[in-house]
DNA sequence: CCTTGACCTCAAGTTTACTTGAAGTGGCAC
DNA sequence: GTGCCACTTCAAGTAAACTTGAGGTCAAGG
């Protein structure tokens, strides 16, 4: 496969060039070289960007993502990964409660949703997950 | 029930007073009055804060949250709520993929995770949900 | 009555994740 | 060879969600 120009990467991923430079600066992706001043990327950067997008969509910070799938290094702390996975489980439950709450709210005729017992129950349920996780800032 | 002092609300919810003032300024919560300068909150503010926390944990912006569960107004656009619910569904799927990916990564012996076919498959799967949702900025 | 300190306001600072703009460089089509 | 313009760097700007600090107020305990 051929190396990719920054604009090529941008085109294929939808991530703006400025963001790609920013990510490189932050150590999330790496150019394999330069042609003159211009960065050259290995096609694998597309995978990395996919991964980064996924992480972001999951509510992680760039620094978290870097931590999890470190530099280009092979050292991924398994404990950290497990902890993150558990964190995500809680987040999923919260999202499910939120979703149910919203769906109910869309149907429920109560004046204020806080007056609806079903809604309040869902909220309490979700509230129980005392996950003050910094994963979703 | 008695009205609550800002510090009382802070104590019971864990939300700092400064944040409570900020939320009030943004119209997410409302003091029912003042004793001198000091805000007085109805105990129902605890429910609202619960709801706000839930929304935040689900990746919504404060402005989204305000939109969904508007001021103290009863006007909640059901279509908006449904759309949000659908958005959340996609987010949940992404989180599930992320979770599985992490769990797998915690076990998989591959040098780089990108070299692991299982991992890549999970990523592609998650990537398919082209949810460039602004719900999780 | 008088002090105390928790609360107030308002402005400015912080962090995260970028974007924008100015000024420079050099690959490549002609 | 030479000029265009996509690329470069670096500094500064933006938005969201708060936090911090200075200076002021006033309800309550002694």
Coordinates of C-alpha atoms (C1' of nucleotides) in Angstrom, one line a residue:
Chain A
X1 CA 0.0 0.0 0.0
X2 CA 1.1 3.5 -0.6
X3 CA 1.7 6.1 2.0
X4 CA -0.9 8.7 2.5
X5 CA -0.8 12.4 2.2
X6 CA -2.5 14.3 5.0
X7 CA -5.2 15.4 2.7
X8 CA -5.7 11.9 1.6
X9 CA -6.2 10.8 5.2
X10 CA -8.5 13.7 5.8
X11 CA -10.5 12.7 2.7
X12 CA -10.8 9.1 3.7
X13 CA -11.6 9.6 7.3
X14 CA -13.5 12.9 7.4
X15 CA -11.0 14.2 10.0
X16 CA -9.8 17.6 9.1
X17 CA -6.1 18.1 8.4
X18 CA -5.8 20.5 11.3
X19 CA -7.2 17.9 13.6
X20 CA -4.7 15.3 12.2
X21 CA -1.8 17.7 13.0
X22 CA -3.3 18.2 16.4
X23 CA -3.5 14.5 17.0
X24 CA 0.0 14.0 15.9
X25 CA 1.2 16.8 18.3
X26 CA -0.7 15.0 21.1
X27 CA 0.9 11.7 20.1
X28 CA -2.3 9.9 19.1
X29 CA -1.1 9.3 15.6
X30 CA 2.3 9.3 13.9
X31 CA 3.5 10.2 10.5
X32 CA 6.0 7.7 9.3
X33 CA 8.0 10.3 7.5
X34 CA 8.0 13.4 5.4
X35 CA 8.3 14.3 1.8
X36 CA 9.9 17.7 2.1
X37 CA 7.8 19.3 4.8
X38 CA 4.8 17.2 4.1
X39 CA 3.7 14.4 6.4
X40 CA 3.4 10.9 5.1
X41 CA 1.1 8.5 6.8
X42 CA 1.0 4.7 6.8
X43 CA -2.4 3.5 5.8
X44 CA -2.7 1.9 9.3
X45 CA -3.3 5.4 10.5
X46 CA -6.9 4.9 9.2
X47 CA -7.4 2.2 11.7
X48 CA -6.0 4.3 14.5
X49 CA -8.3 7.1 13.6
X50 CA -11.2 4.7 13.6
X51 CA -10.2 3.6 17.1
X52 CA -9.8 7.2 18.2
X53 CA -13.3 8.0 16.9
X54 CA -14.7 5.0 18.7
X55 CA -13.0 6.1 21.9
X56 CA -14.3 9.6 21.6
X57 CA -17.8 8.4 20.8
X58 CA -17.6 6.3 24.0
X59 CA -16.9 9.4 26.0
X60 CA -13.2 9.1 26.5
X61 CA -10.8 12.0 26.5
X62 CA -8.0 12.0 24.1
X63 CA -5.6 11.5 27.0
X64 CA -7.6 8.5 28.1
X65 CA -7.4 7.1 24.6
X66 CA -3.7 7.6 24.4
X67 CA -3.4 5.9 27.8
X68 CA -5.4 2.9 26.7
X69 CA -3.9 2.3 23.3
X70 CA -0.6 4.0 24.1
X71 CA 1.8 5.8 21.7
X72 CA 2.8 3.1 19.2
X73 CA 3.9 1.1 22.1
X74 CA 2.7 -2.4 22.7
X75 CA 2.3 -1.8 26.4
X76 CA -1.3 -1.7 27.2
X77 CA -2.0 -2.1 30.9
X78 CA -4.6 -5.0 31.1
X79 CA -5.9 -3.8 34.4
X80 CA -6.5 -0.4 33.1
X81 CA -8.4 -1.9 30.1
X82 CA -10.5 -4.0 32.4
X83 CA -11.3 -1.0 34.6
X84 CA -12.3 1.0 31.6
X85 CA -14.5 -1.9 30.4
X86 CA -16.2 -1.9 33.8
X87 CA -16.6 1.9 33.7
X88 CA -18.2 1.5 30.3
X89 CA -20.7 -1.0 31.6
X90 CA -22.0 1.5 34.1
X91 CA -22.2 4.1 31.4
X92 CA -24.2 1.7 29.2
X93 CA -26.6 1.1 32.0
X94 CA -27.0 4.8 32.4
X95 CA -27.6 5.3 28.8
X96 CA -30.2 2.6 28.8
X97 CA -32.0 4.3 31.6
X98 CA -31.7 7.6 29.8
X99 CA -33.1 6.0 26.7
X100 CA -36.0 4.4 28.5
X101 CA -36.6 7.7 30.3
X102 CA -36.7 9.6 27.1
X103 CA -39.0 7.1 25.4
X104 CA -41.3 7.2 28.3
X105 CA -41.2 11.0 28.4
X106 CA -42.1 11.1 24.8
X107 CA -45.4 9.2 25.6
X108 CA -46.2 10.2 29.1
X109 CA -48.9 12.8 29.5
X110 CA -47.7 14.1 32.9
X111 CA -47.3 17.9 33.2
X112 CA -43.8 17.7 34.4
X113 CA -41.8 14.6 34.0
X114 CA -40.7 14.8 37.6
X115 CA -44.3 14.3 38.5
X116 CA -44.4 11.0 36.7
X117 CA -43.6 8.1 38.9
X118 CA -42.3 5.9 36.1
X119 CA -39.9 8.6 35.1
X120 CA -38.7 9.1 38.6
X121 CA -38.2 5.4 39.1
X122 CA -36.0 5.3 36.0
X123 CA -34.0 8.2 37.3
X124 CA -33.5 6.8 40.7
X125 CA -32.4 3.6 39.1
X126 CA -29.8 5.3 37.0
X127 CA -28.8 7.5 39.9
X128 CA -27.9 4.5 41.8
X129 CA -24.9 3.9 39.5
X130 CA -22.9 6.3 41.5
X131 CA -20.4 6.4 38.7
X132 CA -18.8 9.8 39.0
X133 CA -16.6 8.6 36.2
X134 CA -14.2 11.0 34.7
X135 CA -14.6 9.0 31.5
X136 CA -17.6 11.1 30.5
X137 CA -16.7 14.6 31.3
Chain B
X1 CA -40.3 19.8 53.3
X2 CA -38.1 22.7 54.1
X3 CA -36.4 24.8 51.5
X4 CA -32.7 24.2 51.0
X5 CA -29.7 26.4 51.4
X6 CA -27.2 26.2 48.5
X7 CA -24.7 24.5 50.8
X8 CA -27.3 22.0 51.8
X9 CA -28.0 21.2 48.1
X10 CA -24.3 20.9 47.5
X11 CA -23.8 18.6 50.4
X12 CA -26.7 16.4 49.4
X13 CA -25.8 16.1 45.8
X14 CA -22.1 16.5 45.7
X15 CA -22.5 19.3 43.2
X16 CA -20.3 22.3 44.3
X17 CA -22.1 25.6 45.1
X18 CA -20.3 27.3 42.3
X19 CA -21.7 24.8 39.8
X20 CA -25.1 25.3 41.2
X21 CA -24.9 29.0 40.7
X22 CA -23.6 28.3 37.2
X23 CA -26.5 26.0 36.5
X24 CA -29.0 28.6 37.7
X25 CA -27.4 31.2 35.5
X26 CA -27.8 28.8 32.6
X27 CA -31.4 28.2 33.5
X28 CA -31.0 24.5 34.4
X29 CA -32.2 24.9 37.9
X30 CA -34.1 27.6 39.7
X31 CA -34.1 29.0 43.2
X32 CA -37.6 29.5 44.5
X33 CA -36.6 32.6 46.4
X34 CA -34.0 34.3 48.5
X35 CA -33.4 34.8 52.2
X36 CA -31.6 38.1 52.0
X37 CA -29.1 37.4 49.2
X38 CA -29.0 33.7 49.8
X39 CA -30.8 31.4 47.4
X40 CA -33.4 29.1 48.6
X41 CA -34.1 25.9 46.7
X42 CA -37.1 23.6 46.7
X43 CA -36.2 20.1 47.5
X44 CA -37.3 19.1 44.0
X45 CA -34.0 20.6 42.8
X46 CA -32.4 17.4 44.0
X47 CA -34.4 15.5 41.4
X48 CA -33.5 18.0 38.7
X49 CA -29.8 17.7 39.6
X50 CA -30.2 13.9 39.4
X51 CA -31.6 14.3 36.0
X52 CA -28.9 16.7 34.9
X53 CA -26.2 14.3 36.2
X54 CA -27.9 11.5 34.2
X55 CA -28.0 13.6 31.1
X56 CA -24.4 14.6 31.5
X57 CA -23.3 11.0 32.1
X58 CA -25.1 10.1 28.9
X59 CA -23.0 12.5 27.0
X60 CA -25.4 15.4 26.6
X61 CA -24.5 19.0 26.7
X62 CA -26.1 21.3 29.2
X63 CA -27.8 23.0 26.4
X64 CA -29.2 19.7 25.2
X65 CA -30.4 18.9 28.6
X66 CA -32.1 22.2 29.0
X67 CA -33.7 21.7 25.6
X68 CA -35.0 18.2 26.5
X69 CA -36.3 19.0 30.0
X70 CA -36.8 22.7 29.3
X71 CA -36.8 25.5 31.9
X72 CA -39.6 24.7 34.3
X73 CA -41.8 24.6 31.3
X74 CA -44.0 21.7 30.4
X75 CA -43.2 21.8 26.7
X76 CA -41.0 18.9 25.8
X77 CA -40.9 18.2 22.1
X78 CA -41.7 14.6 21.8
X79 CA -40.0 14.3 18.4
X80 CA -36.8 15.6 19.9
X81 CA -37.0 13.2 22.8
X82 CA -37.5 10.3 20.3
X83 CA -34.6 11.4 18.2
X84 CA -32.4 11.7 21.3
X85 CA -33.5 8.2 22.3
X86 CA -32.5 6.9 18.9
X87 CA -29.1 8.7 19.1
X88 CA -28.5 7.1 22.5
X89 CA -29.2 3.7 21.0
X90 CA -26.4 4.1 18.6
X91 CA -24.2 5.4 21.4
X92 CA -25.0 2.3 23.4
X93 CA -24.0 0.0 20.6
X94 CA -20.7 1.9 20.3
X95 CA -20.1 1.6 23.9
X96 CA -20.8 -2.1 23.8
X97 CA -18.3 -2.5 21.0
X98 CA -15.8 -0.5 22.9
X99 CA -16.4 -2.6 26.0
X100 CA -16.0 -5.9 24.1
X101 CA -12.9 -4.5 22.4
X102 CA -11.4 -3.5 25.7
X103 CA -12.2 -6.9 27.2
X104 CA -10.7 -8.6 24.3
X105 CA -7.6 -6.4 24.3
X106 CA -7.1 -7.2 28.0
X107 CA -6.8 -10.9 27.1
X108 CA -5.4 -10.9 23.6
X109 CA -1.7 -11.6 23.3
X110 CA -1.2 -9.8 20.0
X111 CA 1.7 -7.4 19.9
X112 CA -0.4 -4.5 18.7
X113 CA -4.2 -4.6 18.9
X114 CA -4.5 -3.5 15.4
X115 CA -2.8 -6.7 14.4
X116 CA -5.5 -8.7 16.1
X117 CA -8.3 -9.7 13.7
X118 CA -10.9 -9.9 16.4
X119 CA -10.1 -6.4 17.6
X120 CA -10.2 -5.1 14.1
X121 CA -13.5 -6.7 13.5
X122 CA -15.0 -5.1 16.6
X123 CA -13.7 -1.8 15.5
X124 CA -15.1 -2.0 12.0
X125 CA -18.4 -3.0 13.5
X126 CA -18.5 0.0 15.7
X127 CA -17.2 2.2 12.9
X128 CA -20.2 1.3 10.8
X129 CA -22.4 3.2 13.1
X130 CA -21.6 6.4 11.3
X131 CA -23.1 8.3 14.2
X132 CA -21.2 11.6 14.0
X133 CA -23.6 12.6 16.8
X134 CA -23.1 15.9 18.5
X135 CA -24.5 14.3 21.5
X136 CA -21.1 13.1 22.6
X137 CA -18.8 15.9 21.8
Chain C
dC1 C1' -25.1 45.7 68.8
dC2 C1' -21.5 43.8 66.6
dT3 C1' -18.7 40.6 64.7
dT4 C1' -18.3 36.5 61.8
dG5 C1' -18.3 33.9 58.0
dA6 C1' -21.2 31.8 54.7
dC7 C1' -23.2 33.5 50.9
dC8 C1' -23.4 37.0 47.1
dT9 C1' -21.8 39.1 42.3
dC10 C1' -18.9 39.7 38.6
dA11 C1' -14.7 39.2 36.1
dA12 C1' -11.2 36.5 34.9
dG13 C1' -8.8 32.0 34.6
dT14 C1' -8.7 26.8 33.4
dT15 C1' -9.1 22.6 30.6
dT16 C1' -10.2 20.1 26.5
dA17 C1' -10.4 19.8 21.8
dC18 C1' -10.0 21.9 18.3
dT19 C1' -10.1 25.9 14.4
dT20 C1' -8.3 29.9 12.2
dG21 C1' -4.9 33.0 10.3
dA22 C1' -0.5 34.8 9.1
dA23 C1' 3.7 33.9 7.1
dG24 C1' 6.8 30.7 5.1
dT25 C1' 8.3 26.4 2.1
dG26 C1' 8.9 23.3 -1.4
dG27 C1' 6.8 19.4 -4.7
dC28 C1' 5.3 19.1 -9.0
dA29 C1' 2.9 20.5 -13.4
dC30 C1' 4.1 23.3 -17.0
Chain D
dG1 C1' 13.3 26.8 -14.2
dT2 C1' 9.7 28.8 -12.1
dG3 C1' 5.5 29.7 -10.2
dC4 C1' 1.3 27.8 -8.0
dC5 C1' -0.7 26.3 -4.1
dA6 C1' -1.2 22.5 -0.9
dC7 C1' 1.3 21.9 2.7
dT8 C1' 4.0 23.6 6.8
dT9 C1' 4.7 26.1 11.7
dC10 C1' 3.3 28.8 15.4
dA11 C1' 0.4 31.8 17.8
dA12 C1' -3.9 33.0 18.9
dG13 C1' -8.9 32.4 19.0
dT14 C1' -13.3 29.6 20.3
dA15 C1' -16.7 26.9 22.8
dA16 C1' -18.2 24.3 26.8
dA17 C1' -18.3 23.8 31.5
dC18 C1' -16.7 25.1 35.3
dT19 C1' -13.5 27.2 39.1
dT20 C1' -11.2 30.9 41.4
dG21 C1' -10.6 35.3 43.4
dA22 C1' -11.6 39.9 44.9
dG23 C1' -14.5 42.6 47.1
dG24 C1' -19.2 43.1 49.1
dT25 C1' -23.6 41.8 52.0
dC26 C1' -26.3 40.4 55.7
dA27 C1' -28.6 36.6 58.9
dA28 C1' -27.4 34.8 63.1
dG29 C1' -25.0 33.7 67.3
dG30 C1' -22.8 35.8 71.4

